[in-house]
Coordinates of C-alpha atoms in Angstrom, one line a residue:
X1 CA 79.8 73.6 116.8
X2 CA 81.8 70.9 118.6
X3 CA 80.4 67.2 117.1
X4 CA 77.5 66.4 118.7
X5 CA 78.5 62.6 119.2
X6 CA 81.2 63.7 121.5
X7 CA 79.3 65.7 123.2
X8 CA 77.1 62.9 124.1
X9 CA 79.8 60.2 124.2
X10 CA 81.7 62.7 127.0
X11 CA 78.4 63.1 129.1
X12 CA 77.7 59.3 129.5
X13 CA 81.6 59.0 130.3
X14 CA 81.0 61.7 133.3
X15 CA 78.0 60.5 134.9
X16 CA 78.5 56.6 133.9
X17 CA 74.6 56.0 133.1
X18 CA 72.8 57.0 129.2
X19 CA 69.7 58.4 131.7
X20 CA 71.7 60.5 133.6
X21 CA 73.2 62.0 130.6
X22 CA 70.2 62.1 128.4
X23 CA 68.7 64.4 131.5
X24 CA 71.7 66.7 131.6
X25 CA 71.6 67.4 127.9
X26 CA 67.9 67.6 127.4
X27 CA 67.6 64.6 125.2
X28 CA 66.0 61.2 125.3
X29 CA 67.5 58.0 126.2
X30 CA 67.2 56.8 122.7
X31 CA 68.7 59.7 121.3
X32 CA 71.6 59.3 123.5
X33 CA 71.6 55.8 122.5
X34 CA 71.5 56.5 118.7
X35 CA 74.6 58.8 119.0
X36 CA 76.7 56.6 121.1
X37 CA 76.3 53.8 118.3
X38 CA 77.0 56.5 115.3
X39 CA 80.4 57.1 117.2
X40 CA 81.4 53.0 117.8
X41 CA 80.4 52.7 113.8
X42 CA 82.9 55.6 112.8
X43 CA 86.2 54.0 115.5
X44 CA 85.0 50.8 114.2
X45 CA 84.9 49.9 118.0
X46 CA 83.5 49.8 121.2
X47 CA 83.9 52.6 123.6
X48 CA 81.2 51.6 126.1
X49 CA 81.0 48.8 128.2
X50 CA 77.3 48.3 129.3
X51 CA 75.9 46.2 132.2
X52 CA 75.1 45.5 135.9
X53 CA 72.9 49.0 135.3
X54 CA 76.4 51.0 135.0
X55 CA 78.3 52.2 131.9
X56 CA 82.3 52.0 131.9
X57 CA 84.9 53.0 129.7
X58 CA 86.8 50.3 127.6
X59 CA 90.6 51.2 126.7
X60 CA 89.5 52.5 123.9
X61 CA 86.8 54.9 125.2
X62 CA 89.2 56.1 127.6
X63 CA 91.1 57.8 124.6
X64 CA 88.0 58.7 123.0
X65 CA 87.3 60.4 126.4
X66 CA 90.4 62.0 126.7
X67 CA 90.4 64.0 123.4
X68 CA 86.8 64.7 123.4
X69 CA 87.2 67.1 126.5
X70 CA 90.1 68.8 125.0
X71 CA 88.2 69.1 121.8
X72 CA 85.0 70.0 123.3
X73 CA 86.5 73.0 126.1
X74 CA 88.4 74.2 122.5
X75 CA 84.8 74.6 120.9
X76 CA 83.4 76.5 123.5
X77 CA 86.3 78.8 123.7
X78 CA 86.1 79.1 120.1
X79 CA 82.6 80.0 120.2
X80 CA 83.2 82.5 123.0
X81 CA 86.1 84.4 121.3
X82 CA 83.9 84.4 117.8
X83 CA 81.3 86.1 120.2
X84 CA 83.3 88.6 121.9
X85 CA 84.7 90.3 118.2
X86 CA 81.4 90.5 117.0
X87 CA 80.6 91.5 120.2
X88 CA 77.2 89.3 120.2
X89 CA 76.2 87.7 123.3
X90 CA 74.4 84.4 122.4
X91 CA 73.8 80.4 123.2
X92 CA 73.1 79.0 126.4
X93 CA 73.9 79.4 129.5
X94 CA 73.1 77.0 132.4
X95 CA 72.1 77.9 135.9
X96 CA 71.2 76.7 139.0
X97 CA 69.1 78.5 141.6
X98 CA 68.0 77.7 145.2
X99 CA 64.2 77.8 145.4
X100 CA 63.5 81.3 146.4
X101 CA 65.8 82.4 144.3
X102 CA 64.3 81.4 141.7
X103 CA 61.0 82.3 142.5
X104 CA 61.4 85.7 143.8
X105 CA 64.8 87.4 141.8
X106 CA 66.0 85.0 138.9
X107 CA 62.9 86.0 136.8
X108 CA 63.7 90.0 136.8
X109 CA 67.2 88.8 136.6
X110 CA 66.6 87.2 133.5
X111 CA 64.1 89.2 131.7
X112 CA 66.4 92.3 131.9
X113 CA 69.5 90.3 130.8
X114 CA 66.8 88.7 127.6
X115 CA 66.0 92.4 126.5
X116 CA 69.9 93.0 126.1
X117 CA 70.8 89.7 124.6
X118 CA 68.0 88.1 123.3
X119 CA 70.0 85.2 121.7
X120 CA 71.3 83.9 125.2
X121 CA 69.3 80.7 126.3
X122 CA 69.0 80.3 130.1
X123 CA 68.3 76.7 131.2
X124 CA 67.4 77.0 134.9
X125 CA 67.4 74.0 137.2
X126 CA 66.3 74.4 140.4
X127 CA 67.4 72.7 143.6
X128 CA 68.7 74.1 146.9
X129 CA 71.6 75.8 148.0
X130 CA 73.7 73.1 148.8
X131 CA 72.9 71.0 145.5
X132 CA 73.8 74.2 143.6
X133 CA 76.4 74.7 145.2
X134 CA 77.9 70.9 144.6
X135 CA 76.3 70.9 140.9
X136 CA 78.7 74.3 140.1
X137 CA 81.7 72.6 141.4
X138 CA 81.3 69.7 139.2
X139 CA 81.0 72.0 136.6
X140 CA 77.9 70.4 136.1
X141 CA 76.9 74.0 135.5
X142 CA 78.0 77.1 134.2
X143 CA 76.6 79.4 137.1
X144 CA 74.6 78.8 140.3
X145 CA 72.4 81.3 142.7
X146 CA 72.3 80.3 146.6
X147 CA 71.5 81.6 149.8
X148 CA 74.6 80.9 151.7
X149 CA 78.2 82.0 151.7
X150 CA 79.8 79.2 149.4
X151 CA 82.8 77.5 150.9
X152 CA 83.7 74.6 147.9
X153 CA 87.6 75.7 147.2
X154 CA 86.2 74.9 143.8
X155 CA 83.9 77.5 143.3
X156 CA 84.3 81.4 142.5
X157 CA 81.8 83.7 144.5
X158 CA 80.3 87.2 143.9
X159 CA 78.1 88.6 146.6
X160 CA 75.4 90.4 145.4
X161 CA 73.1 91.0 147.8
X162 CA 72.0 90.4 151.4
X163 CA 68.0 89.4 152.8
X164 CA 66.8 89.5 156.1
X165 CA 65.1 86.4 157.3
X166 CA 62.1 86.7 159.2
X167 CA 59.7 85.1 161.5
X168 CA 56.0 84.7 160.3
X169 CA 53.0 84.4 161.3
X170 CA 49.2 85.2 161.1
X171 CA 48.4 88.3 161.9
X172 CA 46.1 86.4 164.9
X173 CA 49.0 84.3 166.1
X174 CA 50.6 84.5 169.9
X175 CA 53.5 86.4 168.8
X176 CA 52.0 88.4 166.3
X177 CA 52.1 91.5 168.2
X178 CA 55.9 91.1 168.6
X179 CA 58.4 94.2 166.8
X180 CA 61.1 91.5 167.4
X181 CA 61.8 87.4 168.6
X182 CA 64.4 85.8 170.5
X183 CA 64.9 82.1 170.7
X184 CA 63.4 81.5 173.5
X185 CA 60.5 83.5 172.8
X186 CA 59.5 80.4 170.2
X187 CA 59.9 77.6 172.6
X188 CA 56.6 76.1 173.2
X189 CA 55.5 77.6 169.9
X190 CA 55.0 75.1 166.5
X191 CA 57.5 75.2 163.7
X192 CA 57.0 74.7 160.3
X193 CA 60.4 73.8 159.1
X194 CA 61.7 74.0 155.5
X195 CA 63.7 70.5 154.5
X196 CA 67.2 69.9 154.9
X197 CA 70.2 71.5 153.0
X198 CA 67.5 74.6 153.0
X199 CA 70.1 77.9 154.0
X200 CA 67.4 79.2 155.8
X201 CA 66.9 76.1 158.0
X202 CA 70.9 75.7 158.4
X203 CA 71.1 79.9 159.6
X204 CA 67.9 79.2 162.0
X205 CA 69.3 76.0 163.9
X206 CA 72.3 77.8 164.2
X207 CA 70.5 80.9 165.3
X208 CA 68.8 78.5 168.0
X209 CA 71.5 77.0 168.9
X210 CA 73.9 80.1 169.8
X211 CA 71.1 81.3 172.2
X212 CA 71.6 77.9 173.8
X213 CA 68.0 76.5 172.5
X214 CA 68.4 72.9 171.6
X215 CA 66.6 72.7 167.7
X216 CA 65.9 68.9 168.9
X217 CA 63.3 69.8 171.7
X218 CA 61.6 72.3 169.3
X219 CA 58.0 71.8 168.8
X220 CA 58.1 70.8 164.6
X221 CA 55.2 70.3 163.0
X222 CA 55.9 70.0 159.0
X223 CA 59.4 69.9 157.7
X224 CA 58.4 71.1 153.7
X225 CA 60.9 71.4 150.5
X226 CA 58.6 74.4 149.4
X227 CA 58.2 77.9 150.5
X228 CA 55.0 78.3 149.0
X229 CA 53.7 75.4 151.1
X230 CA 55.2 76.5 154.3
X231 CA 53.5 79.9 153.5
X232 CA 50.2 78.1 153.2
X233 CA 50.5 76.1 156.1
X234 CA 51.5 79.2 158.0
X235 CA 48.5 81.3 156.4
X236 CA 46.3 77.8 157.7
X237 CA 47.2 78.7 161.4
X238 CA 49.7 75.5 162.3
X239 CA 52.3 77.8 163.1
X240 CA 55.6 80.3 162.5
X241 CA 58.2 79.7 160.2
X242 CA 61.0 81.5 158.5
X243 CA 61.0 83.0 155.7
X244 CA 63.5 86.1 153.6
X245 CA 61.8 88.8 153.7
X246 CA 61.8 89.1 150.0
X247 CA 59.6 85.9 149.4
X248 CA 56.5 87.2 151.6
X249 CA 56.0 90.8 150.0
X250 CA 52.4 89.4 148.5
X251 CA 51.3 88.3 151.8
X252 CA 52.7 91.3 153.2
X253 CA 50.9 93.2 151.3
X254 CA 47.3 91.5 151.4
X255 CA 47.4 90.9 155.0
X256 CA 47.5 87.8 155.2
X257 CA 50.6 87.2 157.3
X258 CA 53.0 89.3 159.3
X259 CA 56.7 89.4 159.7
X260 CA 58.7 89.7 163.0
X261 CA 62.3 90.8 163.3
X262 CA 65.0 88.0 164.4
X263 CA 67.3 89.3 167.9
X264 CA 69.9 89.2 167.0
X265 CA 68.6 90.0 163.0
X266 CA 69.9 87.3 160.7
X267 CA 70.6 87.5 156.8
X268 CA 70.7 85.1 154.0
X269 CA 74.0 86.1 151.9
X270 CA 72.7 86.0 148.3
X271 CA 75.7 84.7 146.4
X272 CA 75.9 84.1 142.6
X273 CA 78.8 81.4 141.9
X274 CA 81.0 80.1 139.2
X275 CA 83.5 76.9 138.7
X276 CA 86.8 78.5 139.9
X277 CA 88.4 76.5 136.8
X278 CA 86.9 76.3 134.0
X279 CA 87.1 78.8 131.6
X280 CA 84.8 81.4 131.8
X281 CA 83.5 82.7 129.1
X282 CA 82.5 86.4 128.6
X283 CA 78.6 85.4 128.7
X284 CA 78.9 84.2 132.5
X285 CA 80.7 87.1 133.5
X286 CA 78.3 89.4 131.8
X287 CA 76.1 87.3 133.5
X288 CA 76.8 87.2 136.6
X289 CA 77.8 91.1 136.9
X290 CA 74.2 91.8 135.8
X291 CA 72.6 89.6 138.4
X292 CA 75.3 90.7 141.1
X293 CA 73.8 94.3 140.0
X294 CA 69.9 93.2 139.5
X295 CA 70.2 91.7 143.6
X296 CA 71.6 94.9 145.1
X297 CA 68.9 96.6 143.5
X298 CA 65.8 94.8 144.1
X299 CA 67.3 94.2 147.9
X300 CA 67.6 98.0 148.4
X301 CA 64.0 98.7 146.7
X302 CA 62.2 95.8 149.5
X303 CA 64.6 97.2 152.0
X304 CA 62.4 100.9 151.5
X305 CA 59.3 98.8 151.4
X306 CA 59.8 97.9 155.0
X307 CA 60.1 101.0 156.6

């Protein structure tokens, strides 16, 4: 409801660029343009200092600044107290997911919590854990999915769920016939690595290194910002790579790989996460309790699979 000038005025003011903040609102430049000169015309003034490729503030856009944060955090709780005494969840909600989360929970995650409130608008952004994890403590967004215990003082965690990591491989490969791997079972053997800032790359150098097997001598062949790529290159025969156990189930299931056991076993910490700050409004805690919920479940139902 808040005016949709500041709005736009306050998201050029935060990232300093009319790009940046025509991505982070879903808008073109020109749009973002267009409302930024509506609001100079109505002060009569001008807010924005533009050039050398960077926006700044001029005195007066400071002020403007200033009250249109205070303005727009009173809309939203507004909008959020309207909601909870008509007891009507609705409007969107802005999340950010690490790639397998997104690819192998988010969607049931979503689709459950659209059949109870089917006004609420998730707009997903996808990245990995550690962008997440920065982009929520910016309060760049309202809630964030990632694979690693979160340690930004600025961010609020909820555990929901844990997921073994696991070595794979084709069912022809060297270690195939393994129930469970060591690190120095793999030396000598090619690595497809994910990229980094990937939790699962961070957990498996550090699962190297604690067995005393130095990730820099390790025979890497690919390092790859996708699982689904990994998977393929994997399924191709150029070697083992890691995995959680609940992005393989297809492949499990059709053959077409196999998955080892980790000595000693290692887990990705599925962890939803909220600005510790900002005012949270009763749509992202209904949120987030239903996906804290939706993980346990769906990691105790491929948990039976696996037996």
């Amino acid at each position: 409801m808040a005016d949709r000038r500041l709005q736009v005025f306050a998201a050029v003011a935060k990232y300093g660029s009319f790009t940046r903040a025509a991505e982070h609102l879903f808008m073109t430049q020109p749009a973002v343009t267009f409302q930024i000169k509506q609001l100079e015309e109505h002060f009569n003034t001008r807010l924005l200092d533009r050039g050398h490729g960077k926006v700044t503030l001029t005195h007066a856009g400071q002020i403007v600044q200033n009250f249109a944060e205070r303005i727009l955090d009173l809309s939203d709780e507004m909008e959020s107290r309207v909601a909870e005494l008509t007891d009507e969840l609705a409007g969107p909600i802005n999340i950010g997911t690490s790639m397998t989360i997104a690819g192998y929970w988010l969607p049931a995650i979503i689709d459950e919590f659209k059949q109870k409130y089917p006004k609420v608008i998730p707009r997903v952004v996808v990245g990995n854990s550690l962008l997440t994890e920065e982009r929520v403590a910016a309060r760049e967004l309202d809630l964030g999915f990632i694979e690693i215990a979160a340690d930004q003082p600025n961010v609020r965690r909820l555990t929901g769920a844990r997921d073994e990591i696991m070595l794979i491989c084709t069912p022809d490969h060297p270690l195939a016939g393994r129930q469970q791997v060591e690190p120095p079972d793999l030396v000598g053997h090619t690595l497809i690595n994910r990229d980094e800032g990937n939790s699962v790359r961070d957990l498996t150098e550090d699962w190297f290194a604690s067995a005393g097997v130095d990730v820099g001598e390790l025979d890497v062949s690919a390092e790859l910002g996708s699982l689904a790529s990994v998977k393929q290159l994997v399924v191709r025969g150029m070697g083992y790579a890691f995995a959680s156990r609940a992005a393989i189930q297809r492949e499990l299931r059709e053959g077409s790989l196999v998955a080892i056991h980790m000595s000693p076993p290692l887990y990705n910490s599925l962890e939803v996460i909220m600005p510790r700050d900002k005012f949270c409004s009763r749509l992202i805690e209904t949120f987030a309790e239903h996906a804290v919920e939706c993980l346990a479940r769906r990691s105790e139902e491929i948990a039976r699979n696996l037996r």
